[in-house]
């Protein structure tokens, strides 16, 4: 027997759908508090020392956290090449804006303290704010547009045509989802700052802003759900589904349905309700943790909320990965847009070997760096890189 036939094609596609969700949720949880802390920098830190406290709380770990973004992007490229092609062509300018923010972040970290000039440092502080706000906003906008459907079509030879524009992505529902993303990451960043800074002005302001962000997360996420139920239409496959069939999206038929179609998975598979419940419950727990100053509890709850909100998008859309708003038949699904059976199996073997290594190393790094940032040490310029 050929080795890759030990796992059937249908199961591999389902496994990779779940893995992509876990990788994206892992990125949102780990790099999310970095982005949130960056957005809080000009507000939670009022002077240079306080802002350096915030920077040094994320400085040693932010770069390693981006490994999950690289893994997620690489996994999409290898496992779902059509999804990668459509997303990176249709969202090209949006991706450039995200990359601009992520590229400017290390530049700001390195250059901020090169000159002892308050105006120089203030400019780089706002660059760090920008590098946190823009990716957080656009990631949310992208998910909001995926729920609505993206204006692309496929030619019979599988050539991709995208008929939308960058400004078209900035529609009301997309911006609402962007607001959910910004609010939840500010909440997550606040939880991190409460954990990593001493009980002083920075932690107090972080708790105050984080409490507002947690409330906004609950309200905006709930509002997005209401609109998804009452206004934003979903999609359904109307032909027979060949879960182990060829990767050709044009072999099926799909029709756009009225609002509320994305909630059918929750009715059919009740366990999927765990994702939105975690989104709400985690945000509520983070709010309580911030008010009660329960540091680890708050961070765990905010991480639960972030994971739940991200995973709820995939749970709602399954088996769709990216529906087409202008040609629903061309919509990409788990069952018809993946790589070959052999490719998915090889990638799974690689993942099983290397992801535990990455998790173990990351856990060791956080263990070594555990503890609070010492404000006095920063004042004395001892042992801090930023």
mmCIF file of C-alpha atoms in Angstrom:
data_model
loop_
_atom_site.group_PDB
_atom_site.id
_atom_site.type_symbol
_atom_site.label_atom_id
_atom_site.label_comp_id
_atom_site.label_asym_id
_atom_site.label_seq_id
_atom_site.Cartn_x
_atom_site.Cartn_y
_atom_site.Cartn_z
ATOM 1 C CA UNK A 1 0.000 0.000 0.000
ATOM 2 C CA UNK A 2 1.220 3.515 -0.814
ATOM 3 C CA UNK A 3 1.894 5.318 2.459
ATOM 4 C CA UNK A 4 -0.278 8.360 1.839
ATOM 5 C CA UNK A 5 -3.316 6.148 1.263
ATOM 6 C CA UNK A 6 -3.318 5.345 4.981
ATOM 7 C CA UNK A 7 -5.349 8.552 5.376
ATOM 8 C CA UNK A 8 -8.134 9.114 2.850
ATOM 9 C CA UNK A 9 -8.412 12.321 0.837
ATOM 10 C CA UNK A 10 -11.610 13.459 2.560
ATOM 11 C CA UNK A 11 -10.065 13.167 6.021
ATOM 12 C CA UNK A 12 -6.896 14.997 4.972
ATOM 13 C CA UNK A 13 -8.924 17.902 3.640
ATOM 14 C CA UNK A 14 -10.855 18.102 6.882
ATOM 15 C CA UNK A 15 -7.689 17.849 8.976
ATOM 16 C CA UNK A 16 -6.075 20.685 7.039
ATOM 17 C CA UNK A 17 -9.173 22.851 7.367
ATOM 18 C CA UNK A 18 -8.922 22.408 11.136
ATOM 19 C CA UNK A 19 -5.148 22.997 11.131
ATOM 20 C CA UNK A 20 -5.484 26.255 9.201
ATOM 21 C CA UNK A 21 -8.012 27.454 11.760
ATOM 22 C CA UNK A 22 -5.723 26.519 14.645
ATOM 23 C CA UNK A 23 -2.707 28.222 13.035
ATOM 24 C CA UNK A 24 -4.631 31.444 12.391
ATOM 25 C CA UNK A 25 -6.088 31.405 15.905
ATOM 26 C CA UNK A 26 -2.596 30.792 17.329
ATOM 27 C CA UNK A 27 -1.291 33.810 15.436
ATOM 28 C CA UNK A 28 -4.176 35.969 16.637
ATOM 29 C CA UNK A 29 -3.545 34.917 20.246
ATOM 30 C CA UNK A 30 0.245 35.297 20.279
ATOM 31 C CA UNK A 31 0.922 38.249 17.993
ATOM 32 C CA UNK A 32 -2.445 39.713 18.943
ATOM 33 C CA UNK A 33 -1.253 41.008 22.307
ATOM 34 C CA UNK A 34 1.779 42.536 20.538
ATOM 35 C CA UNK A 35 -0.490 44.431 18.160
ATOM 36 C CA UNK A 36 -2.781 45.405 21.024
ATOM 37 C CA UNK A 37 0.095 46.677 23.159
ATOM 38 C CA UNK A 38 1.338 48.693 20.185
ATOM 39 C CA UNK A 39 -2.076 50.318 19.802
ATOM 40 C CA UNK A 40 -2.073 51.162 23.510
ATOM 41 C CA UNK A 41 1.448 52.591 23.493
ATOM 42 C CA UNK A 42 0.624 56.326 23.035
ATOM 43 C CA UNK A 43 -2.227 56.131 25.556
ATOM 44 C CA UNK A 44 -1.181 53.747 28.322
ATOM 45 C CA UNK A 45 2.310 55.272 28.427
ATOM 46 C CA UNK A 46 2.437 58.988 29.147
ATOM 47 C CA UNK A 47 6.195 59.539 29.326
ATOM 48 C CA UNK A 48 9.265 57.964 27.780
ATOM 49 C CA UNK A 49 9.939 55.529 30.625
ATOM 50 C CA UNK A 50 6.355 54.269 30.688
ATOM 51 C CA UNK A 51 6.371 53.744 26.947
ATOM 52 C CA UNK A 52 9.660 51.890 27.192
ATOM 53 C CA UNK A 53 8.065 49.634 29.786
ATOM 54 C CA UNK A 54 5.361 48.751 27.247
ATOM 55 C CA UNK A 55 7.869 48.234 24.435
ATOM 56 C CA UNK A 56 10.077 46.015 26.573
ATOM 57 C CA UNK A 57 7.091 43.903 27.605
ATOM 58 C CA UNK A 58 6.663 42.758 23.991
ATOM 59 C CA UNK A 59 10.153 43.390 22.613
ATOM 60 C CA UNK A 60 11.649 39.960 23.406
ATOM 61 C CA UNK A 61 8.722 37.924 22.028
ATOM 62 C CA UNK A 62 6.977 39.776 19.184
ATOM 63 C CA UNK A 63 9.289 38.456 16.473
ATOM 64 C CA UNK A 64 8.849 34.835 17.493
ATOM 65 C CA UNK A 65 5.080 35.277 17.623
ATOM 66 C CA UNK A 66 5.023 36.067 13.909
ATOM 67 C CA UNK A 67 6.128 32.499 13.210
ATOM 68 C CA UNK A 68 2.436 31.556 13.400
ATOM 69 C CA UNK A 69 1.580 34.022 10.624
ATOM 70 C CA UNK A 70 4.315 32.542 8.442
ATOM 71 C CA UNK A 71 3.110 29.023 9.218
ATOM 72 C CA UNK A 72 -0.481 29.973 8.458
ATOM 73 C CA UNK A 73 0.408 31.645 5.163
ATOM 74 C CA UNK A 74 2.672 28.778 4.159
ATOM 75 C CA UNK A 75 0.024 26.211 5.055
ATOM 76 C CA UNK A 76 -2.583 28.003 2.952
ATOM 77 C CA UNK A 77 -0.138 28.130 0.038
ATOM 78 C CA UNK A 78 0.625 24.415 0.300
ATOM 79 C CA UNK A 79 -2.777 23.025 1.256
ATOM 80 C CA UNK A 80 -5.189 25.436 -0.449
ATOM 81 C CA UNK A 81 -3.335 26.991 -3.415
ATOM 82 C CA UNK A 82 -6.482 28.378 -5.040
ATOM 83 C CA UNK A 83 -7.472 30.115 -1.811
ATOM 84 C CA UNK A 84 -3.962 31.566 -1.561
ATOM 85 C CA UNK A 85 -4.096 32.779 -5.159
ATOM 86 C CA UNK A 86 -7.530 34.400 -4.895
ATOM 87 C CA UNK A 87 -6.897 35.985 -1.500
ATOM 88 C CA UNK A 88 -3.484 37.403 -2.325
ATOM 89 C CA UNK A 89 -4.619 38.749 -5.691
ATOM 90 C CA UNK A 90 -7.999 40.084 -4.590
ATOM 91 C CA UNK A 91 -6.722 41.536 -1.324
ATOM 92 C CA UNK A 92 -3.431 42.683 -2.825
ATOM 93 C CA UNK A 93 -3.488 46.298 -1.611
ATOM 94 C CA UNK A 94 -4.870 45.206 1.751
ATOM 95 C CA UNK A 95 -2.010 42.720 2.105
ATOM 96 C CA UNK A 96 0.492 45.453 1.217
ATOM 97 C CA UNK A 97 -0.960 47.662 3.950
ATOM 98 C CA UNK A 98 -0.612 44.817 6.461
ATOM 99 C CA UNK A 99 2.948 44.150 5.342
ATOM 100 C CA UNK A 100 3.769 47.848 5.597
ATOM 101 C CA UNK A 101 2.632 47.817 9.204
ATOM 102 C CA UNK A 102 4.501 44.624 10.036
ATOM 103 C CA UNK A 103 7.664 45.892 8.330
ATOM 104 C CA UNK A 104 7.558 49.265 10.086
ATOM 105 C CA UNK A 105 7.214 47.649 13.504
ATOM 106 C CA UNK A 106 10.783 46.284 13.797
ATOM 107 C CA UNK A 107 12.101 49.513 12.282
ATOM 108 C CA UNK A 108 10.323 51.488 15.002
ATOM 109 C CA UNK A 109 11.615 49.153 17.721
ATOM 110 C CA UNK A 110 15.194 49.616 16.557
ATOM 111 C CA UNK A 111 15.185 53.311 15.688
ATOM 112 C CA UNK A 112 13.034 54.755 18.461
ATOM 113 C CA UNK A 113 15.819 55.012 21.027
ATOM 114 C CA UNK A 114 18.589 55.936 18.612
ATOM 115 C CA UNK A 115 18.107 59.604 19.502
ATOM 116 C CA UNK A 116 17.307 61.123 22.868
ATOM 117 C CA UNK A 117 14.786 63.502 21.340
ATOM 118 C CA UNK A 118 11.171 63.518 22.607
ATOM 119 C CA UNK A 119 9.761 64.471 19.188
ATOM 120 C CA UNK A 120 11.782 61.752 17.443
ATOM 121 C CA UNK A 121 10.584 59.120 19.897
ATOM 122 C CA UNK A 122 6.977 60.340 19.766
ATOM 123 C CA UNK A 123 6.923 59.888 15.979
ATOM 124 C CA UNK A 124 8.145 56.304 16.285
ATOM 125 C CA UNK A 125 5.584 55.666 19.024
ATOM 126 C CA UNK A 126 2.835 56.574 16.564
ATOM 127 C CA UNK A 127 4.473 54.331 13.977
ATOM 128 C CA UNK A 128 4.143 51.482 16.480
ATOM 129 C CA UNK A 129 0.500 52.445 16.967
ATOM 130 C CA UNK A 130 0.002 52.381 13.194
ATOM 131 C CA UNK A 131 1.792 49.034 12.888
ATOM 132 C CA UNK A 132 -0.644 47.569 15.401
ATOM 133 C CA UNK A 133 -3.856 49.258 14.284
ATOM 134 C CA UNK A 134 -3.654 48.718 10.525
ATOM 135 C CA UNK A 135 -3.016 44.929 10.536
ATOM 136 C CA UNK A 136 -5.660 44.435 13.245
ATOM 137 C CA UNK A 137 -8.224 46.430 11.273
ATOM 138 C CA UNK A 138 -7.516 44.865 7.881
ATOM 139 C CA UNK A 139 -7.431 41.292 9.158
ATOM 140 C CA UNK A 140 -10.926 41.876 10.516
ATOM 141 C CA UNK A 141 -12.085 43.590 7.319
ATOM 142 C CA UNK A 142 -10.817 40.617 5.300
ATOM 143 C CA UNK A 143 -12.805 38.137 7.408
ATOM 144 C CA UNK A 144 -15.886 40.339 7.132
ATOM 145 C CA UNK A 145 -15.608 40.347 3.354
ATOM 146 C CA UNK A 146 -15.072 36.588 3.275
ATOM 147 C CA UNK A 147 -18.406 36.185 5.084
ATOM 148 C CA UNK A 148 -20.126 38.398 2.518
ATOM 149 C CA UNK A 149 -18.471 36.823 -0.503
ATOM 150 C CA UNK A 150 -15.645 38.191 -2.619
ATOM 151 C CA UNK A 151 -16.095 39.355 -6.251
ATOM 152 C CA UNK A 152 -13.977 36.822 -8.116
ATOM 153 C CA UNK A 153 -14.664 34.320 -10.889
ATOM 154 C CA UNK A 154 -12.856 31.399 -12.459
ATOM 155 C CA UNK A 155 -12.419 30.744 -16.163
ATOM 156 C CA UNK A 156 -12.855 27.158 -17.421
ATOM 157 C CA UNK A 157 -9.048 26.819 -17.400
ATOM 158 C CA UNK A 158 -8.971 27.906 -13.717
ATOM 159 C CA UNK A 159 -7.636 31.405 -14.395
ATOM 160 C CA UNK A 160 -8.682 33.785 -11.650
ATOM 161 C CA UNK A 161 -10.407 37.111 -12.334
ATOM 162 C CA UNK A 162 -10.973 39.532 -9.462
ATOM 163 C CA UNK A 163 -13.523 42.242 -10.218
ATOM 164 C CA UNK A 164 -13.392 44.127 -6.937
ATOM 165 C CA UNK A 165 -11.311 46.985 -5.548
ATOM 166 C CA UNK A 166 -9.571 47.855 -2.297
ATOM 167 C CA UNK A 167 -12.172 50.501 -1.459
ATOM 168 C CA UNK A 168 -14.889 47.932 -2.080
ATOM 169 C CA UNK A 169 -13.516 45.951 0.850
ATOM 170 C CA UNK A 170 -14.181 48.911 3.148
ATOM 171 C CA UNK A 171 -17.924 48.312 3.267
ATOM 172 C CA UNK A 172 -19.971 48.782 6.458
ATOM 173 C CA UNK A 173 -20.019 45.121 7.506
ATOM 174 C CA UNK A 174 -16.328 44.687 6.675
ATOM 175 C CA UNK A 175 -15.446 47.751 8.766
ATOM 176 C CA UNK A 176 -17.632 46.458 11.606
ATOM 177 C CA UNK A 177 -15.640 43.200 11.595
ATOM 178 C CA UNK A 178 -12.478 45.304 11.514
ATOM 179 C CA UNK A 179 -13.753 47.095 14.609
ATOM 180 C CA UNK A 180 -14.297 43.748 16.354
ATOM 181 C CA UNK A 181 -10.720 42.790 15.523
ATOM 182 C CA UNK A 182 -9.271 46.058 16.815
ATOM 183 C CA UNK A 183 -11.305 45.955 20.020
ATOM 184 C CA UNK A 184 -10.474 42.343 20.854
ATOM 185 C CA UNK A 185 -6.747 42.863 20.265
ATOM 186 C CA UNK A 186 -6.700 46.009 22.408
ATOM 187 C CA UNK A 187 -8.406 43.926 25.098
ATOM 188 C CA UNK A 188 -5.793 41.199 24.631
ATOM 189 C CA UNK A 189 -2.938 43.716 24.702
ATOM 190 C CA UNK A 190 -4.336 45.203 27.918
ATOM 191 C CA UNK A 191 -4.405 41.775 29.520
ATOM 192 C CA UNK A 192 -0.760 41.282 28.538
ATOM 193 C CA UNK A 193 0.312 44.667 29.935
ATOM 194 C CA UNK A 194 -1.480 43.961 33.206
ATOM 195 C CA UNK A 195 0.493 40.711 33.456
ATOM 196 C CA UNK A 196 3.900 42.023 32.388
ATOM 197 C CA UNK A 197 4.070 45.463 34.030
ATOM 198 C CA UNK A 198 4.276 46.376 37.666
ATOM 199 C CA UNK A 199 1.216 47.715 39.466
ATOM 200 C CA UNK A 200 1.611 51.336 38.467
ATOM 201 C CA UNK A 201 0.233 53.925 36.052
ATOM 202 C CA UNK A 202 0.805 51.753 32.951
ATOM 203 C CA UNK A 203 -1.127 48.804 34.388
ATOM 204 C CA UNK A 204 -3.897 51.085 35.641
ATOM 205 C CA UNK A 205 -4.383 52.723 32.250
ATOM 206 C CA UNK A 206 -4.157 49.367 30.493
ATOM 207 C CA UNK A 207 -6.957 48.051 32.715
ATOM 208 C CA UNK A 208 -9.077 51.098 31.986
ATOM 209 C CA UNK A 209 -8.639 50.949 28.216
ATOM 210 C CA UNK A 210 -8.890 47.166 28.247
ATOM 211 C CA UNK A 211 -12.214 47.264 30.082
ATOM 212 C CA UNK A 212 -13.645 49.571 27.421
ATOM 213 C CA UNK A 213 -12.197 47.349 24.683
ATOM 214 C CA UNK A 214 -13.716 44.224 26.263
ATOM 215 C CA UNK A 215 -17.143 45.870 26.361
ATOM 216 C CA UNK A 216 -16.749 46.985 22.753
ATOM 217 C CA UNK A 217 -15.703 43.462 21.779
ATOM 218 C CA UNK A 218 -18.904 42.037 23.254
ATOM 219 C CA UNK A 219 -21.118 44.733 21.716
ATOM 220 C CA UNK A 220 -19.517 44.798 18.248
ATOM 221 C CA UNK A 221 -19.248 41.005 18.012
ATOM 222 C CA UNK A 222 -22.895 40.720 19.007
ATOM 223 C CA UNK A 223 -23.873 43.383 16.464
ATOM 224 C CA UNK A 224 -21.929 41.547 13.748
ATOM 225 C CA UNK A 225 -23.830 38.376 14.623
ATOM 226 C CA UNK A 226 -27.170 40.188 14.448
ATOM 227 C CA UNK A 227 -26.316 41.621 11.013
ATOM 228 C CA UNK A 228 -25.091 38.219 9.842
ATOM 229 C CA UNK A 229 -28.434 36.773 10.885
ATOM 230 C CA UNK A 230 -30.684 39.533 9.554
ATOM 231 C CA UNK A 231 -28.794 41.255 6.726
ATOM 232 C CA UNK A 232 -25.709 39.481 5.333
ATOM 233 C CA UNK A 233 -26.579 36.601 3.018
ATOM 234 C CA UNK A 234 -24.807 33.262 3.038
ATOM 235 C CA UNK A 235 -24.144 30.496 0.521
ATOM 236 C CA UNK A 236 -25.136 26.857 0.167
ATOM 237 C CA UNK A 237 -24.015 24.018 -2.084
ATOM 238 C CA UNK A 238 -27.013 22.756 -4.063
ATOM 239 C CA UNK A 239 -25.383 19.852 -5.915
ATOM 240 C CA UNK A 240 -24.071 16.528 -4.668
ATOM 241 C CA UNK A 241 -20.837 16.902 -2.686
ATOM 242 C CA UNK A 242 -17.899 14.650 -3.558
ATOM 243 C CA UNK A 243 -15.708 15.051 -0.489
ATOM 244 C CA UNK A 244 -12.869 13.074 -2.058
ATOM 245 C CA UNK A 245 -13.306 14.381 -5.587
ATOM 246 C CA UNK A 246 -11.025 16.446 -7.829
ATOM 247 C CA UNK A 247 -9.977 19.973 -6.895
ATOM 248 C CA UNK A 248 -12.157 21.842 -9.364
ATOM 249 C CA UNK A 249 -14.571 24.389 -7.840
ATOM 250 C CA UNK A 250 -16.548 24.604 -11.103
ATOM 251 C CA UNK A 251 -17.888 21.046 -10.792
ATOM 252 C CA UNK A 252 -20.489 22.031 -8.191
ATOM 253 C CA UNK A 253 -23.449 24.364 -8.061
ATOM 254 C CA UNK A 254 -23.889 26.992 -5.357
ATOM 255 C CA UNK A 255 -26.569 29.535 -4.706
ATOM 256 C CA UNK A 256 -26.634 32.607 -2.527
ATOM 257 C CA UNK A 257 -29.185 32.382 0.263
ATOM 258 C CA UNK A 258 -30.940 34.915 2.378
ATOM 259 C CA UNK A 259 -29.469 36.275 5.578
ATOM 260 C CA UNK A 260 -29.007 33.727 8.303
ATOM 261 C CA UNK A 261 -27.661 30.971 6.053
ATOM 262 C CA UNK A 262 -24.301 31.054 7.835
ATOM 263 C CA UNK A 263 -26.030 29.949 11.044
ATOM 264 C CA UNK A 264 -27.126 26.592 9.624
ATOM 265 C CA UNK A 265 -23.938 24.861 10.797
ATOM 266 C CA UNK A 266 -24.725 25.807 14.384
ATOM 267 C CA UNK A 267 -28.136 24.186 14.078
ATOM 268 C CA UNK A 268 -26.768 21.063 12.373
ATOM 269 C CA UNK A 269 -23.671 20.630 14.535
ATOM 270 C CA UNK A 270 -24.367 22.056 17.975
ATOM 271 C CA UNK A 271 -20.728 21.640 19.078
ATOM 272 C CA UNK A 272 -19.721 24.467 16.711
ATOM 273 C CA UNK A 273 -21.541 26.855 19.055
ATOM 274 C CA UNK A 274 -18.482 26.519 21.301
ATOM 275 C CA UNK A 275 -16.654 29.080 19.125
ATOM 276 C CA UNK A 276 -19.047 32.068 19.455
ATOM 277 C CA UNK A 277 -19.789 31.167 23.080
ATOM 278 C CA UNK A 278 -16.043 31.278 23.775
ATOM 279 C CA UNK A 279 -15.865 34.646 22.016
ATOM 280 C CA UNK A 280 -18.488 36.187 24.298
ATOM 281 C CA UNK A 281 -17.579 34.344 27.503
ATOM 282 C CA UNK A 282 -13.859 35.041 27.103
ATOM 283 C CA UNK A 283 -14.436 38.769 26.603
ATOM 284 C CA UNK A 284 -16.724 38.885 29.641
ATOM 285 C CA UNK A 285 -14.140 36.978 31.687
ATOM 286 C CA UNK A 286 -11.406 39.362 30.538
ATOM 287 C CA UNK A 287 -13.554 42.325 31.577
ATOM 288 C CA UNK A 288 -14.040 40.864 35.040
ATOM 289 C CA UNK A 289 -10.374 39.897 35.286
ATOM 290 C CA UNK A 290 -9.266 43.418 34.409
ATOM 291 C CA UNK A 291 -11.559 44.927 37.009
ATOM 292 C CA UNK A 292 -10.481 42.410 39.672
ATOM 293 C CA UNK A 293 -6.787 42.551 38.664
ATOM 294 C CA UNK A 294 -6.549 38.794 38.072
ATOM 295 C CA UNK A 295 -3.576 38.789 35.740
ATOM 296 C CA UNK A 296 -3.262 35.223 34.438
ATOM 297 C CA UNK A 297 -7.039 34.703 34.471
ATOM 298 C CA UNK A 298 -7.501 37.842 32.373
ATOM 299 C CA UNK A 299 -4.937 36.803 29.772
ATOM 300 C CA UNK A 300 -6.402 33.305 29.480
ATOM 301 C CA UNK A 301 -9.908 34.710 29.064
ATOM 302 C CA UNK A 302 -8.839 37.237 26.438
ATOM 303 C CA UNK A 303 -6.985 34.480 24.557
ATOM 304 C CA UNK A 304 -10.144 32.351 24.709
ATOM 305 C CA UNK A 305 -12.182 35.221 23.313
ATOM 306 C CA UNK A 306 -9.730 35.866 20.471
ATOM 307 C CA UNK A 307 -9.646 32.180 19.533
ATOM 308 C CA UNK A 308 -13.428 31.883 19.706
ATOM 309 C CA UNK A 309 -14.054 34.919 17.517
ATOM 310 C CA UNK A 310 -11.547 33.816 14.870
ATOM 311 C CA UNK A 311 -12.742 30.197 14.828
ATOM 312 C CA UNK A 312 -16.402 31.217 14.687
ATOM 313 C CA UNK A 313 -15.832 32.544 11.163
ATOM 314 C CA UNK A 314 -14.622 29.157 9.955
ATOM 315 C CA UNK A 315 -17.368 27.329 11.852
ATOM 316 C CA UNK A 316 -20.018 29.543 10.238
ATOM 317 C CA UNK A 317 -18.713 29.195 6.695
ATOM 318 C CA UNK A 318 -17.843 25.487 6.585
ATOM 319 C CA UNK A 319 -17.368 23.927 4.059
ATOM 320 C CA UNK A 320 -16.757 27.255 2.277
ATOM 321 C CA UNK A 321 -13.294 28.792 2.414
ATOM 322 C CA UNK A 322 -14.007 31.807 0.213
ATOM 323 C CA UNK A 323 -17.394 32.247 -1.504
ATOM 324 C CA UNK A 324 -17.720 34.262 -4.707
ATOM 325 C CA UNK A 325 -20.307 37.028 -4.702
ATOM 326 C CA UNK A 326 -20.475 37.350 -8.520
ATOM 327 C CA UNK A 327 -20.228 33.672 -9.499
ATOM 328 C CA UNK A 328 -21.263 31.481 -6.562
ATOM 329 C CA UNK A 329 -20.405 28.303 -8.496
ATOM 330 C CA UNK A 330 -16.733 29.365 -8.394
ATOM 331 C CA UNK A 331 -16.751 29.542 -4.586
ATOM 332 C CA UNK A 332 -13.838 27.731 -2.969
ATOM 333 C CA UNK A 333 -14.687 25.001 -0.492
ATOM 334 C CA UNK A 334 -12.815 22.500 1.640
ATOM 335 C CA UNK A 335 -13.730 19.721 -0.778
ATOM 336 C CA UNK A 336 -12.772 21.207 -4.159
ATOM 337 C CA UNK A 337 -9.841 23.632 -3.802
ATOM 338 C CA UNK A 338 -7.144 21.689 -1.965
ATOM 339 C CA UNK A 339 -3.785 20.346 -3.071
ATOM 340 C CA UNK A 340 -3.374 16.721 -4.065
ATOM 341 C CA UNK A 341 -3.795 13.781 -1.709
ATOM 342 C CA UNK A 342 -0.037 13.178 -1.631
ATOM 343 C CA UNK A 343 0.806 16.850 -0.978
ATOM 344 C CA UNK A 344 -1.613 17.082 1.940
ATOM 345 C CA UNK A 345 -0.208 13.888 3.458
ATOM 346 C CA UNK A 346 3.424 15.009 3.153
ATOM 347 C CA UNK A 347 2.567 18.395 4.655
ATOM 348 C CA UNK A 348 0.732 16.672 7.502
ATOM 349 C CA UNK A 349 3.787 14.563 8.315
ATOM 350 C CA UNK A 350 5.972 17.684 8.296
ATOM 351 C CA UNK A 351 3.481 19.479 10.525
ATOM 352 C CA UNK A 352 3.287 16.620 13.020
ATOM 353 C CA UNK A 353 7.090 16.664 13.325
ATOM 354 C CA UNK A 354 7.858 20.375 13.434
ATOM 355 C CA UNK A 355 4.880 22.104 15.066
ATOM 356 C CA UNK A 356 5.468 20.354 18.429
ATOM 357 C CA UNK A 357 9.102 21.503 18.233
ATOM 358 C CA UNK A 358 7.968 25.085 17.633
ATOM 359 C CA UNK A 359 5.466 24.880 20.487
ATOM 360 C CA UNK A 360 8.098 23.434 22.845
ATOM 361 C CA UNK A 361 10.660 26.100 21.953
ATOM 362 C CA UNK A 362 8.108 28.912 22.237
ATOM 363 C CA UNK A 363 6.983 27.612 25.625
ATOM 364 C CA UNK A 364 10.597 27.510 26.813
ATOM 365 C CA UNK A 365 11.158 31.103 25.648
ATOM 366 C CA UNK A 366 8.114 32.341 27.551
ATOM 367 C CA UNK A 367 9.246 30.399 30.611
ATOM 368 C CA UNK A 368 12.696 32.013 30.505
ATOM 369 C CA UNK A 369 11.234 35.494 29.962
ATOM 370 C CA UNK A 370 8.538 35.107 32.616
ATOM 371 C CA UNK A 371 8.228 38.004 35.010
ATOM 372 C CA UNK A 372 7.404 41.679 34.993
ATOM 373 C CA UNK A 373 9.291 44.467 33.275
ATOM 374 C CA UNK A 374 11.174 46.448 35.921
ATOM 375 C CA UNK A 375 10.597 50.168 35.483
ATOM 376 C CA UNK A 376 13.556 51.029 37.671
ATOM 377 C CA UNK A 377 15.857 48.884 35.539
ATOM 378 C CA UNK A 378 14.736 50.807 32.486
ATOM 379 C CA UNK A 379 15.460 54.080 34.243
ATOM 380 C CA UNK A 380 18.950 52.766 35.007
ATOM 381 C CA UNK A 381 19.413 51.532 31.413
ATOM 382 C CA UNK A 382 20.342 48.053 32.642
ATOM 383 C CA UNK A 383 19.548 44.878 30.746
ATOM 384 C CA UNK A 384 16.958 46.264 28.324
ATOM 385 C CA UNK A 385 17.375 46.415 24.551
ATOM 386 C CA UNK A 386 14.760 49.079 23.841
#
